[in-house]
PDB file of C-alpha atoms in Angstrom:
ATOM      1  CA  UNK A 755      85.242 -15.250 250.629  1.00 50.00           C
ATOM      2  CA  UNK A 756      88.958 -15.797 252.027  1.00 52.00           C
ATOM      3  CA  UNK A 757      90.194 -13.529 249.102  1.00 60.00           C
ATOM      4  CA  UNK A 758      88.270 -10.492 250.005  1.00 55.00           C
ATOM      5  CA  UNK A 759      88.828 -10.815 253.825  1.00 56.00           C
ATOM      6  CA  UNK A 760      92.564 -10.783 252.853  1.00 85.00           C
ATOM      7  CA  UNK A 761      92.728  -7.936 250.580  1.00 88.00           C
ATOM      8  CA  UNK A 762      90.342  -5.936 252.816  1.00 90.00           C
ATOM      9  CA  UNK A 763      92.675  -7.008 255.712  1.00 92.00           C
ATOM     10  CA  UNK A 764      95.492  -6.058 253.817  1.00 93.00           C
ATOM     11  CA  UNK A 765      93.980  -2.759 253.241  1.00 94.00           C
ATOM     12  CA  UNK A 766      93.363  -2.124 256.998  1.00 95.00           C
ATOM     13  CA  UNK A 767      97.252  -2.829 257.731  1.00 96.00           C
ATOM     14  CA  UNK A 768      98.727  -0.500 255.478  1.00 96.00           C
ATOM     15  CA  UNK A 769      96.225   2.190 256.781  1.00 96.00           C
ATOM     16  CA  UNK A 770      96.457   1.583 260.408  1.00 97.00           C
ATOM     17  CA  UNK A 771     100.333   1.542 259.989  1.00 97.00           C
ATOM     18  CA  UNK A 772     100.070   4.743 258.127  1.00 96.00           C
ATOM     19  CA  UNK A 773      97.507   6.470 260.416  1.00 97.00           C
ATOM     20  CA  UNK A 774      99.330   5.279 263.401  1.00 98.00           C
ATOM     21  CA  UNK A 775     102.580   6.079 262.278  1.00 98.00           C
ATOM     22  CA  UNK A 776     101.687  10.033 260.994  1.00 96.00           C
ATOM     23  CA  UNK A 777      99.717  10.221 264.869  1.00 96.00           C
ATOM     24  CA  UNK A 778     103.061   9.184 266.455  1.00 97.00           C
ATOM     25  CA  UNK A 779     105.168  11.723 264.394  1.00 96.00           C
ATOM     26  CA  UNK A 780     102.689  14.651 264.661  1.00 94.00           C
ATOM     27  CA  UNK A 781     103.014  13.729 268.432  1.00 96.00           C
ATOM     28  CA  UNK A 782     106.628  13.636 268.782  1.00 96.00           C
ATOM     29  CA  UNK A 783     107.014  17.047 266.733  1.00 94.00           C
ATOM     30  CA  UNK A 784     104.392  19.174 267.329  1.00 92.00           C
ATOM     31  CA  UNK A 785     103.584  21.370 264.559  1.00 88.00           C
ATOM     32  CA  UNK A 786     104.806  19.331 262.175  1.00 89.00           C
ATOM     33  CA  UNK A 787     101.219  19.219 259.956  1.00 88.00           C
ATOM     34  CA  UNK A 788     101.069  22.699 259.925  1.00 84.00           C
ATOM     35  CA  UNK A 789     103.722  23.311 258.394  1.00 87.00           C
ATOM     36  CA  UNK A 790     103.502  20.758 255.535  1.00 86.00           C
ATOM     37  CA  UNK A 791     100.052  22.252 255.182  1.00 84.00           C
ATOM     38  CA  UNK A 792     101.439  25.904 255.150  1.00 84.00           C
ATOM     39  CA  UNK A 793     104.348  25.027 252.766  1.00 89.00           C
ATOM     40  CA  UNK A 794     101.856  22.670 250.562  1.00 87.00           C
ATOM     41  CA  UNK A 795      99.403  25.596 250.214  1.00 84.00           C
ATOM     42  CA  UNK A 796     102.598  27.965 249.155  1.00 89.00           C
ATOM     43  CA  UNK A 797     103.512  25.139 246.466  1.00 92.00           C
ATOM     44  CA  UNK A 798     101.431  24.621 243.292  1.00 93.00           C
ATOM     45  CA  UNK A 799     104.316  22.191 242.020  1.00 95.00           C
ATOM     46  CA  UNK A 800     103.334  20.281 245.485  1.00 93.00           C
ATOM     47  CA  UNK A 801      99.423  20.733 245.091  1.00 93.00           C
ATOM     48  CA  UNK A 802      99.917  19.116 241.756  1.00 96.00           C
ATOM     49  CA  UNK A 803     101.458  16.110 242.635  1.00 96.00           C
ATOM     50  CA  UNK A 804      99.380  15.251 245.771  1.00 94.00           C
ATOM     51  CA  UNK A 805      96.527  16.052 243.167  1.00 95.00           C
ATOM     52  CA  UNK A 806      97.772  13.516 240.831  1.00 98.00           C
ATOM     53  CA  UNK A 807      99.238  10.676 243.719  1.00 97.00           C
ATOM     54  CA  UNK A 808      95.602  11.130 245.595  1.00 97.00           C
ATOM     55  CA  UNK A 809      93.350  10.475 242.119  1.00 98.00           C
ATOM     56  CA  UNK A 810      96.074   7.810 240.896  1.00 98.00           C
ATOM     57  CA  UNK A 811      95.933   6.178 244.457  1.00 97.00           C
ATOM     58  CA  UNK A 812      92.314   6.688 244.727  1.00 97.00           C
ATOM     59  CA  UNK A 813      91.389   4.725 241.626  1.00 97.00           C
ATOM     60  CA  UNK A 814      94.015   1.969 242.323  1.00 96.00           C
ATOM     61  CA  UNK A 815      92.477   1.322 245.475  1.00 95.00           C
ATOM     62  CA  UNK A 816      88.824   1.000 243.791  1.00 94.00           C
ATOM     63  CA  UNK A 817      90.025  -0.799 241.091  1.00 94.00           C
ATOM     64  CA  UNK A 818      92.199  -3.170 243.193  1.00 91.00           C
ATOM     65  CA  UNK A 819      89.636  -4.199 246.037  1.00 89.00           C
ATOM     66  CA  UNK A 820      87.658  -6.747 245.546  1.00 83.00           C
ATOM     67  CA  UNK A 821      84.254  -4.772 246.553  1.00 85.00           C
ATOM     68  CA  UNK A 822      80.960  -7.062 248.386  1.00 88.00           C
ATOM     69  CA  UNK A 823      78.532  -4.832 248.955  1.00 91.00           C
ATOM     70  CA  UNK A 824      77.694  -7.232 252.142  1.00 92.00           C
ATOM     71  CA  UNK A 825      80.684  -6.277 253.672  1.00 91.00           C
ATOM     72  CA  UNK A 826      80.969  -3.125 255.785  1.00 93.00           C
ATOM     73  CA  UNK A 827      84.316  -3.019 255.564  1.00 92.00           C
ATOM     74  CA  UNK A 828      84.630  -3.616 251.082  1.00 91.00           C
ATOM     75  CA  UNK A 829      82.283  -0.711 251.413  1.00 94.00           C
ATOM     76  CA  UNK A 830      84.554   1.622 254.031  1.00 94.00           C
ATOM     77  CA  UNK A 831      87.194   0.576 251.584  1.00 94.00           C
ATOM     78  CA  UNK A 832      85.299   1.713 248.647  1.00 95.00           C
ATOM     79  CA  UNK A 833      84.573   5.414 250.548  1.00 96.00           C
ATOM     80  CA  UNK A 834      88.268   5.309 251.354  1.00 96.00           C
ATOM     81  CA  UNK A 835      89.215   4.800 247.235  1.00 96.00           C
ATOM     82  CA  UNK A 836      86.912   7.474 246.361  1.00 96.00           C
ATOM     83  CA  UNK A 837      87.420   9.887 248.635  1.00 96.00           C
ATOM     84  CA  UNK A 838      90.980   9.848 248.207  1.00 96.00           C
ATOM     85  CA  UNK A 839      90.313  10.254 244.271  1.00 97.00           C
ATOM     86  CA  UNK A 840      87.737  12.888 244.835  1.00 96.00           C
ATOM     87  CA  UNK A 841      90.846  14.961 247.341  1.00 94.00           C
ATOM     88  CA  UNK A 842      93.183  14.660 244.487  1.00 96.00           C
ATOM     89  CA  UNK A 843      90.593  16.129 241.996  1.00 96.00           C
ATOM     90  CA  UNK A 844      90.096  19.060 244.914  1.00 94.00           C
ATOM     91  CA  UNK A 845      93.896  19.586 245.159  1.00 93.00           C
ATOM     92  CA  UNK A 846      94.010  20.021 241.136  1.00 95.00           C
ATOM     93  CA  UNK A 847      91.233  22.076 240.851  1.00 95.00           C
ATOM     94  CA  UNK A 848      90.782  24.512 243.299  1.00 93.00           C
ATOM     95  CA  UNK A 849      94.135  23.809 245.312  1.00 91.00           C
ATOM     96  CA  UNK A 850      93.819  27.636 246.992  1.00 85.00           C
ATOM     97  CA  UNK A 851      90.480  27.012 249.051  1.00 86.00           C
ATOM     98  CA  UNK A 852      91.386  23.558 249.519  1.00 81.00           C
ATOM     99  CA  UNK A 853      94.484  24.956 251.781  1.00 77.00           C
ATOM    100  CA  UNK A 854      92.633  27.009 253.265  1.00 81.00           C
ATOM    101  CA  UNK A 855      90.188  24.278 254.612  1.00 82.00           C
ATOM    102  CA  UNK A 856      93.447  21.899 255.716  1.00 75.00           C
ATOM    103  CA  UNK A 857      94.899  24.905 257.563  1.00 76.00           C
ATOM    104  CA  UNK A 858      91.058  25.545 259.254  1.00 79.00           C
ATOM    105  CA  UNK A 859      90.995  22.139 260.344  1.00 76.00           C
ATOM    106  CA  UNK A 860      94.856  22.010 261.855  1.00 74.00           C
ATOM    107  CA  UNK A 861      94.589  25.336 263.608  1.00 72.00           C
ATOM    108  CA  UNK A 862      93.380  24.682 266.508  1.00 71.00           C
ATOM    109  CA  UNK A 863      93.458  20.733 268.181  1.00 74.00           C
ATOM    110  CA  UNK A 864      96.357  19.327 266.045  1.00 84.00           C
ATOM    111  CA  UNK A 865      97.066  17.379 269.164  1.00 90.00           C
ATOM    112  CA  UNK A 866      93.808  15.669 269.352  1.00 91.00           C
ATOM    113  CA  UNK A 867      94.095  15.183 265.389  1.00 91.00           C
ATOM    114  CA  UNK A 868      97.140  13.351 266.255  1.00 94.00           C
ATOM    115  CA  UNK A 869      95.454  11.227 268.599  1.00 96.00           C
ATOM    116  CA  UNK A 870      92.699  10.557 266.434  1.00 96.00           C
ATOM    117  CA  UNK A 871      94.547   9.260 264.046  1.00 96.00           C
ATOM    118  CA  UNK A 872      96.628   7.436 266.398  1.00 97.00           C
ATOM    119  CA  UNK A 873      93.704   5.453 267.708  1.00 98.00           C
ATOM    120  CA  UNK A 874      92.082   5.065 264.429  1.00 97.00           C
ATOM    121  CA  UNK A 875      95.391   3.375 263.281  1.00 98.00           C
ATOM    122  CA  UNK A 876      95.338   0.983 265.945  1.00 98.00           C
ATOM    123  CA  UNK A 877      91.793   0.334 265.484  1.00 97.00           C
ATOM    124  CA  UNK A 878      92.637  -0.303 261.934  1.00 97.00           C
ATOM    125  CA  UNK A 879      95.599  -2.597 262.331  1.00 97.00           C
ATOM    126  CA  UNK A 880      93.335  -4.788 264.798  1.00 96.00           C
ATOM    127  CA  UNK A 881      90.687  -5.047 262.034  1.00 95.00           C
ATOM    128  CA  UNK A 882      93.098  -5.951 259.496  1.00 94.00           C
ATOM    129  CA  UNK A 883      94.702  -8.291 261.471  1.00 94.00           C
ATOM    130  CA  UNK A 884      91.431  -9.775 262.785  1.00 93.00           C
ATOM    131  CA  UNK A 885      90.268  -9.502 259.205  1.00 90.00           C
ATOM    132  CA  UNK A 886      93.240 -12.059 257.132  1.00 89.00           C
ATOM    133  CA  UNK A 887      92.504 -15.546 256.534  1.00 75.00           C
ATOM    134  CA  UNK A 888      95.977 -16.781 256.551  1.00 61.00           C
TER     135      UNK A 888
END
């Protein structure tokens, strides 16, 4: 099915780039995900919008993929779309606690969250690149 191993490759690209790309910059100023949590958890104009860009993104990425449920990777697409949606929905709903858990996370290890993501976006540019049927 060349058209799903192209959008699902597709999809992989744009998320490695992005994960690998927020790694680097967390990396190369430390600190720099706290504060956007700190200041995004003292802004309910800024909870709102990331609500409303993380459902709207959400459902354009499950409405956009072509989804096989033989394919591990429609289906980590699929998780992706929803949970993206179902953060958004979090954000507008109960954006004080959900600050609270971003900050819990960040405070101690952003470094090896910064890693993590940097290797995860690497991982994920591979697959995608692996994945397109050009």
């Amino acid at each position: 099915m060349p058209a799903l191993a192209n959008s699902a490759g597709w999809f992989m690209i744009a998320l490695g780039g992005y994960s690998a790309a927020a790694g680097i910059g967390e990396l190369r100023l430390p600190g720099s995900w706290d504060r956007m949590i700190r200041e995004l958890d003292q802004s309910k104009a800024l909870q709102f919008i990331i609500g409303i860009v993380l459902v709207a993104l959400g459902f354009a990425i499950l409405m956009a993929m072509p989804y096989d449920p033989a394919d591990w990777l429609s289906i980590l697409i699929a998780v992706v779309g929803a949970g993206a949606a179902l953060e958004g929905i979090c954000w507008l709903a109960i954006p004080d606690h959900f600050g609270r858990i971003g900050l819990g996370l960040l405070r101690h290890g952003t470094k090896a969250w910064a890693c993590f993501a940097l290797v995860f976006g690497v991982a994920a540019l591979a697959i995608g690149f692996v994945r397109l049927q050009v």
